[in-house]
mmCIF file with all atom_site columns, C-alpha atoms in Angstrom:
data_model
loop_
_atom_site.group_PDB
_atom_site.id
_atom_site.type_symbol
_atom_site.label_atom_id
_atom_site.label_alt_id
_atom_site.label_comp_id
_atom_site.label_asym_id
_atom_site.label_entity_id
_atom_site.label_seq_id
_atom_site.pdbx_PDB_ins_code
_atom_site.Cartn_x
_atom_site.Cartn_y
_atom_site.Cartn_z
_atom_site.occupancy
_atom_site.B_iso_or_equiv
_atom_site.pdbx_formal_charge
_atom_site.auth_seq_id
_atom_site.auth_comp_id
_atom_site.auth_asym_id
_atom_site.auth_atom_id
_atom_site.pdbx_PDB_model_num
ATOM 1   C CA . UNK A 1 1   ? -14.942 26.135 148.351 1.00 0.00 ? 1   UNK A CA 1
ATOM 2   C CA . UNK A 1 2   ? -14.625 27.213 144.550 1.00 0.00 ? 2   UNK A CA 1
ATOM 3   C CA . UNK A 1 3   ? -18.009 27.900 142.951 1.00 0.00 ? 3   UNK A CA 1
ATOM 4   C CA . UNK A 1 4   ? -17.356 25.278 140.464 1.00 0.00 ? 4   UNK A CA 1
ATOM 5   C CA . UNK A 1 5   ? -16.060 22.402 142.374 1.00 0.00 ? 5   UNK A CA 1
ATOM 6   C CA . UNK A 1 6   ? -17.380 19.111 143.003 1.00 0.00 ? 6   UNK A CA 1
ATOM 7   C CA . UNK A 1 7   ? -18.559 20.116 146.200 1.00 0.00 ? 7   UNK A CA 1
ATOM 8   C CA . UNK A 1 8   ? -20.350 22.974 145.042 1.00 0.00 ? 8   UNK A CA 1
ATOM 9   C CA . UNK A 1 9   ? -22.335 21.333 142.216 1.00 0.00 ? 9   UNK A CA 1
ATOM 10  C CA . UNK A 1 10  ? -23.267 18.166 144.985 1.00 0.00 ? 10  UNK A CA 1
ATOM 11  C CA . UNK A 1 11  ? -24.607 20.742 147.156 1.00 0.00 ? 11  UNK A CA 1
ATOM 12  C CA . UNK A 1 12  ? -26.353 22.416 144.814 1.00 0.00 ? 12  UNK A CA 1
ATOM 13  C CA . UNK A 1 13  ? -27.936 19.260 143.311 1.00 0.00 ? 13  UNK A CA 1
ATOM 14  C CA . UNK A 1 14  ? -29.083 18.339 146.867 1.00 0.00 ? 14  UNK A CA 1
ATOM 15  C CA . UNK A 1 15  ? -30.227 21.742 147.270 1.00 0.00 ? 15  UNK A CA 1
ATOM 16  C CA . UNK A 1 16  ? -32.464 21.467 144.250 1.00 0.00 ? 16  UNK A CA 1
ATOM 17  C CA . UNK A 1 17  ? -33.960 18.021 144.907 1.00 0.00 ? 17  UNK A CA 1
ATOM 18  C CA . UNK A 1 18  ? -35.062 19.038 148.403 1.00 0.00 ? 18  UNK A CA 1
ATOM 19  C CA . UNK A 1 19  ? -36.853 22.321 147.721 1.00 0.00 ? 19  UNK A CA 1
ATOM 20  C CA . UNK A 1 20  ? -38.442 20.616 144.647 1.00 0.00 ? 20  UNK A CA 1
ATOM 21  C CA . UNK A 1 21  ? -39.643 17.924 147.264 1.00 0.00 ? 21  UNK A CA 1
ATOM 22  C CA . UNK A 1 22  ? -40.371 21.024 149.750 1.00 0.00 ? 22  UNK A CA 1
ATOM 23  C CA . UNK A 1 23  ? -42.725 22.873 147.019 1.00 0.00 ? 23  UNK A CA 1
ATOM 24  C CA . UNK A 1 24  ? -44.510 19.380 146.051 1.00 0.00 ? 24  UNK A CA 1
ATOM 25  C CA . UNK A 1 25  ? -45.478 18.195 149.114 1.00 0.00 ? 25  UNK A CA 1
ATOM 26  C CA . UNK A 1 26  ? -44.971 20.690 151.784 1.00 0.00 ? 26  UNK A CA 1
ATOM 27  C CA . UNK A 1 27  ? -46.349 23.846 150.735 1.00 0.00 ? 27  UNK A CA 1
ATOM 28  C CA . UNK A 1 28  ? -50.254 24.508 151.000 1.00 0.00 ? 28  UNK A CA 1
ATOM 29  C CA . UNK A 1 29  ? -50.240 27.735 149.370 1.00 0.00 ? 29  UNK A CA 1
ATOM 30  C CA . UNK A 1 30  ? -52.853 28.080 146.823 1.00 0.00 ? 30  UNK A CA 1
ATOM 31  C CA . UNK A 1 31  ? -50.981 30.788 145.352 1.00 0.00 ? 31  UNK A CA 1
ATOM 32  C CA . UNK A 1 32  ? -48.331 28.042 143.946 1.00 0.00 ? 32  UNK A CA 1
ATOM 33  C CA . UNK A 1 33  ? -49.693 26.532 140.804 1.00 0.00 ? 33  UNK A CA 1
ATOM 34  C CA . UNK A 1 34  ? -49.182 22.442 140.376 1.00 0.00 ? 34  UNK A CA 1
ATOM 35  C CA . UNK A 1 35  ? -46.976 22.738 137.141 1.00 0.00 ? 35  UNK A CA 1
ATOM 36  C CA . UNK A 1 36  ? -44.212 24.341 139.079 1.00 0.00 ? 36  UNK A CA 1
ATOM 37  C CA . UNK A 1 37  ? -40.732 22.477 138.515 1.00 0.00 ? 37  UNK A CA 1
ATOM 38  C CA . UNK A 1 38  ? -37.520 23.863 140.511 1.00 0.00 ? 38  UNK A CA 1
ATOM 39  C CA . UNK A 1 39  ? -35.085 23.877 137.456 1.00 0.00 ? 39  UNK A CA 1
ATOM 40  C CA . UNK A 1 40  ? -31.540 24.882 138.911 1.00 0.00 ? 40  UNK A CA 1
ATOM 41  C CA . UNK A 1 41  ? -30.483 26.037 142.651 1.00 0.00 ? 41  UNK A CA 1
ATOM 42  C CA . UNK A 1 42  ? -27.085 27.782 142.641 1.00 0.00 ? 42  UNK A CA 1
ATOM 43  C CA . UNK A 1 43  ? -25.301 27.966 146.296 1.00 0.00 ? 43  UNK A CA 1
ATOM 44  C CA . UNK A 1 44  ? -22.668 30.880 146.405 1.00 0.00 ? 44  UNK A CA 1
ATOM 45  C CA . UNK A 1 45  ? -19.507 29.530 147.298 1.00 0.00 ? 45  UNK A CA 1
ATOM 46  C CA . UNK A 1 46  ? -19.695 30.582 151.261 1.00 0.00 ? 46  UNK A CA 1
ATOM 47  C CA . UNK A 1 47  ? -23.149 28.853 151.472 1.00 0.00 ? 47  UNK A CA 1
ATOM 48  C CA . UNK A 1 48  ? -24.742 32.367 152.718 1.00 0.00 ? 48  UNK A CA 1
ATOM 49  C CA . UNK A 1 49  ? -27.119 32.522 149.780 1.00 0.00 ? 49  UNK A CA 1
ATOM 50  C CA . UNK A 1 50  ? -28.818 30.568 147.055 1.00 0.00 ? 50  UNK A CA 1
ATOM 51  C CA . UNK A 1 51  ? -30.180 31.907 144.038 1.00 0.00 ? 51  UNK A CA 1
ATOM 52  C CA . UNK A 1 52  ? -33.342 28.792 143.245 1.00 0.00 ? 52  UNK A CA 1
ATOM 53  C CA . UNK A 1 53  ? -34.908 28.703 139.402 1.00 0.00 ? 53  UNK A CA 1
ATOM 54  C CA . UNK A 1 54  ? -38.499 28.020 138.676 1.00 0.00 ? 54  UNK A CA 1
ATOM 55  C CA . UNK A 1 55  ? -40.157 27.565 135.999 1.00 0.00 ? 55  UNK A CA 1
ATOM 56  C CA . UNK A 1 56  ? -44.152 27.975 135.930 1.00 0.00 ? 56  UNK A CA 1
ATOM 57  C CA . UNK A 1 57  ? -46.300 26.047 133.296 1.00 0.00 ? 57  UNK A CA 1
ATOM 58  C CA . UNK A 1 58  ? -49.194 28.250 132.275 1.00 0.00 ? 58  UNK A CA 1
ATOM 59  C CA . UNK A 1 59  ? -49.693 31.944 132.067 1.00 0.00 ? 59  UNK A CA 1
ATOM 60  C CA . UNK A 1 60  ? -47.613 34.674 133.767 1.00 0.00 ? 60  UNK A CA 1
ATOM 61  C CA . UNK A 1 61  ? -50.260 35.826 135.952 1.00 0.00 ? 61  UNK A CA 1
ATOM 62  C CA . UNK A 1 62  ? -49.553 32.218 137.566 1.00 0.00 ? 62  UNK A CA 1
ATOM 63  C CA . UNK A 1 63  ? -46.078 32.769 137.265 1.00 0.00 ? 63  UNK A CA 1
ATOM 64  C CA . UNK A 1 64  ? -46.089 35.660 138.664 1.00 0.00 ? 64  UNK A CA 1
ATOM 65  C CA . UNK A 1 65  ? -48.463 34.448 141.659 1.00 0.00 ? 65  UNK A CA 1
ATOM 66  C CA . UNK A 1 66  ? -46.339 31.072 142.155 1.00 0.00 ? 66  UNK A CA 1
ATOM 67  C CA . UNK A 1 67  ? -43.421 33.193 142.371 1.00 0.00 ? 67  UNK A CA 1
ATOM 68  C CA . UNK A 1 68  ? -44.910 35.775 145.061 1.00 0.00 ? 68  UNK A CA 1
ATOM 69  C CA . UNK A 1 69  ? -46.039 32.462 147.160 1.00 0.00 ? 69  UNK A CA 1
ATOM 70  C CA . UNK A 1 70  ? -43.026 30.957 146.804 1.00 0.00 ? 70  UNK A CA 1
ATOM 71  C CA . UNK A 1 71  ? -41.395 33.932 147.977 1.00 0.00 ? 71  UNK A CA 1
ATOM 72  C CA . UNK A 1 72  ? -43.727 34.262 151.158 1.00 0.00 ? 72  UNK A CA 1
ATOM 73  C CA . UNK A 1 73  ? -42.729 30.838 151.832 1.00 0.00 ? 73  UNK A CA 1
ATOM 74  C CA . UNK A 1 74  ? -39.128 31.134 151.642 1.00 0.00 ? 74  UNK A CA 1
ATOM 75  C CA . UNK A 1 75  ? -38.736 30.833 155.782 1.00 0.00 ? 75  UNK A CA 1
ATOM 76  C CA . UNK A 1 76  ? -40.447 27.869 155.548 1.00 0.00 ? 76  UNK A CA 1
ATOM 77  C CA . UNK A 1 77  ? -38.905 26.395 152.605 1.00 0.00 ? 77  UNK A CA 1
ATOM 78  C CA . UNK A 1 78  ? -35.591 27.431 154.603 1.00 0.00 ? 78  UNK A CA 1
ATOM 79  C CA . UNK A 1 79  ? -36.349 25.984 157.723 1.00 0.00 ? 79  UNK A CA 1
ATOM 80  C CA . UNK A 1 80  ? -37.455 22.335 156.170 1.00 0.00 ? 80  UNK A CA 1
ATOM 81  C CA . UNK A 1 81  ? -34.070 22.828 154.058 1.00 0.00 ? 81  UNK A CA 1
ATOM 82  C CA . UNK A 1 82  ? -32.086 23.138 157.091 1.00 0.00 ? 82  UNK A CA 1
ATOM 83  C CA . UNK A 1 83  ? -33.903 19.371 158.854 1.00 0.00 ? 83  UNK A CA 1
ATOM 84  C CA . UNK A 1 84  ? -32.908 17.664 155.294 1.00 0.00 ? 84  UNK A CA 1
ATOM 85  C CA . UNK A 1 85  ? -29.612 19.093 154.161 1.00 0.00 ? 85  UNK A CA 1
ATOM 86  C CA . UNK A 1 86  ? -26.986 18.861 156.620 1.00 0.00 ? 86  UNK A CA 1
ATOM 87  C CA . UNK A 1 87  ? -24.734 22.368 155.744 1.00 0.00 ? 87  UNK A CA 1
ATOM 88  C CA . UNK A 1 88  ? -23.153 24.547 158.097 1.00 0.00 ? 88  UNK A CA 1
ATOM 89  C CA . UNK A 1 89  ? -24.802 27.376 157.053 1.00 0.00 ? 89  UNK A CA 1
ATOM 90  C CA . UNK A 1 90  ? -28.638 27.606 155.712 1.00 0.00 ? 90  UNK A CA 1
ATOM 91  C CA . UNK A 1 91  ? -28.519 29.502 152.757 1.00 0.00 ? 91  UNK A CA 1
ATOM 92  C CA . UNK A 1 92  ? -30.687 32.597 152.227 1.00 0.00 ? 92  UNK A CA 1
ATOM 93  C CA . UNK A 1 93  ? -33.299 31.685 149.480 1.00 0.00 ? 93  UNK A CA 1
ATOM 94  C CA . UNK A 1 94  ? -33.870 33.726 146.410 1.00 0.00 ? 94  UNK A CA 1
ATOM 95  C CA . UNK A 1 95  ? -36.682 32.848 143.644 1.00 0.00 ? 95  UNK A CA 1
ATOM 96  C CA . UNK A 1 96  ? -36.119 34.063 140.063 1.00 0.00 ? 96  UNK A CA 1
ATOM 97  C CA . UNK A 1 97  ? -38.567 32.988 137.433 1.00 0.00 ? 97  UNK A CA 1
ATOM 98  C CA . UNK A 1 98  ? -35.808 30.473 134.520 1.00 0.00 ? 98  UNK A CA 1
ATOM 99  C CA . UNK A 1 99  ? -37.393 32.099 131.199 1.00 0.00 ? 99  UNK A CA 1
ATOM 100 C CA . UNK A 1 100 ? -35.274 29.701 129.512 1.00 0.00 ? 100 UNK A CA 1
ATOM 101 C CA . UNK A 1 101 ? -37.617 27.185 128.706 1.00 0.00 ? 101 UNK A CA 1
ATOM 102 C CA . UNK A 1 102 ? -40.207 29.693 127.040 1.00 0.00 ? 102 UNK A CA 1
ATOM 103 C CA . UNK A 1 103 ? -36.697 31.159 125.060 1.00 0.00 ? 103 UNK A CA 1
ATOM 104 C CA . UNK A 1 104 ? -36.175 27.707 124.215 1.00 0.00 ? 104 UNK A CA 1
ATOM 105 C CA . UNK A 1 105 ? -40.109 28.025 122.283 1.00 0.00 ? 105 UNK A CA 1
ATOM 106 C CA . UNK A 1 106 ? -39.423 31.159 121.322 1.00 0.00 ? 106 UNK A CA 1
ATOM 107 C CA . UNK A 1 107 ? -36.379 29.791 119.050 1.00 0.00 ? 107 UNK A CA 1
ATOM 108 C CA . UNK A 1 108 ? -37.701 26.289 117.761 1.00 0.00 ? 108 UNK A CA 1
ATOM 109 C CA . UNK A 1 109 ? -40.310 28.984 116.437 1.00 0.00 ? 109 UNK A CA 1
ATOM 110 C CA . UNK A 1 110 ? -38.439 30.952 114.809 1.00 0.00 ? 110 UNK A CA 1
ATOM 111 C CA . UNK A 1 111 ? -36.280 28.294 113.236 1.00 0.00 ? 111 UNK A CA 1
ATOM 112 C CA . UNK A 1 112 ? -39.472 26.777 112.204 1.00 0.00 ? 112 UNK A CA 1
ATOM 113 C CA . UNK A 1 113 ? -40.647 29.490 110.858 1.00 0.00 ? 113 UNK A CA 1
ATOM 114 C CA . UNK A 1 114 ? -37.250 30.051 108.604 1.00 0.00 ? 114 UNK A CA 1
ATOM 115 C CA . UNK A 1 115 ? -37.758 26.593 107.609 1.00 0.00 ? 115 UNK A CA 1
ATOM 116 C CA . UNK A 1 116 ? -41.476 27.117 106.247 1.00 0.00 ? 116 UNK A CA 1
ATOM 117 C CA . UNK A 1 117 ? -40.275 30.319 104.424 1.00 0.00 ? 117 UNK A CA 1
ATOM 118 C CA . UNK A 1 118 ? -36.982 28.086 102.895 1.00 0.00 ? 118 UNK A CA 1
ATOM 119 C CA . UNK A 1 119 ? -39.580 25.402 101.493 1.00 0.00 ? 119 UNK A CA 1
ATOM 120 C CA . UNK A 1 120 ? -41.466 27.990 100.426 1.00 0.00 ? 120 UNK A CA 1
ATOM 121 C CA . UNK A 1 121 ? -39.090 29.686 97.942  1.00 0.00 ? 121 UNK A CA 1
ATOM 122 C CA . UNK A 1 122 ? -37.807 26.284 97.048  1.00 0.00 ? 122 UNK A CA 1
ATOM 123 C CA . UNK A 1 123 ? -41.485 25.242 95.926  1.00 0.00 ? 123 UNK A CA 1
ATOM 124 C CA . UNK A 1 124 ? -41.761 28.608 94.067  1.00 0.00 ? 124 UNK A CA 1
ATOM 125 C CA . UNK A 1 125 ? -38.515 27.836 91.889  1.00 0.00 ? 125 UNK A CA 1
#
């Protein structure tokens, strides 16, 4: 299966939508805040491993202790994955922290910023 074939993005979409289900309603940890969204799950190509996004509303001390529960759940998570998703293989779970959504703040404020500092000169002339 080629990484970017139909297949591969179904699966991965499937993927996604279960362990976002999984983390919502499955997982007691107190360590895993509420405002935790599962943003992208990308299967590698021999469905061995899967690299799973999440982004973390609030600060990075909850990020950083939704991520650590998360990851102390991963057998779990696994194990419900493998009763929902019907795939040969399993894939080996791996939670990364998707910073794009505070780069994504960080650049509306700069352009903002360059935009206040544009009108700014413009009122001066």
């Amino acid at each position: 299966m080629k990484k970017g074939s139909i297949k591969n993005t179904r699966i991965n979409a499937e993927v996604r939508k279960e362990i976002q289900n999984v983390v919502m309603n499955g997982i007691k940890d107190p360590r895993i805040s509420a405002m935790t969204t599962v943003t992208d799950a990308r299967v590698t190509a021999d469905l061995r491993y899967c690299t799973v996004y999440v982004s973390v509303l609030g600060s990075e001390q909850e990020a950083a202790d939704t991520l650590a529960g998360l990851k102390s759940a991963a057998g779990f998570i696994r194990s419900e994955l493998a009763h929902s998703v019907n795939l040969r293989i399993t894939p080996e779970l791996k939670f990364v922290l998707d910073e794009s959504m505070a780069y994504g703040a960080h650049i509306d404020k700069v352009l903002e910023d360059l935009h206040l500092s544009e009108q700014a000169e413009t009122e001066e002339d």
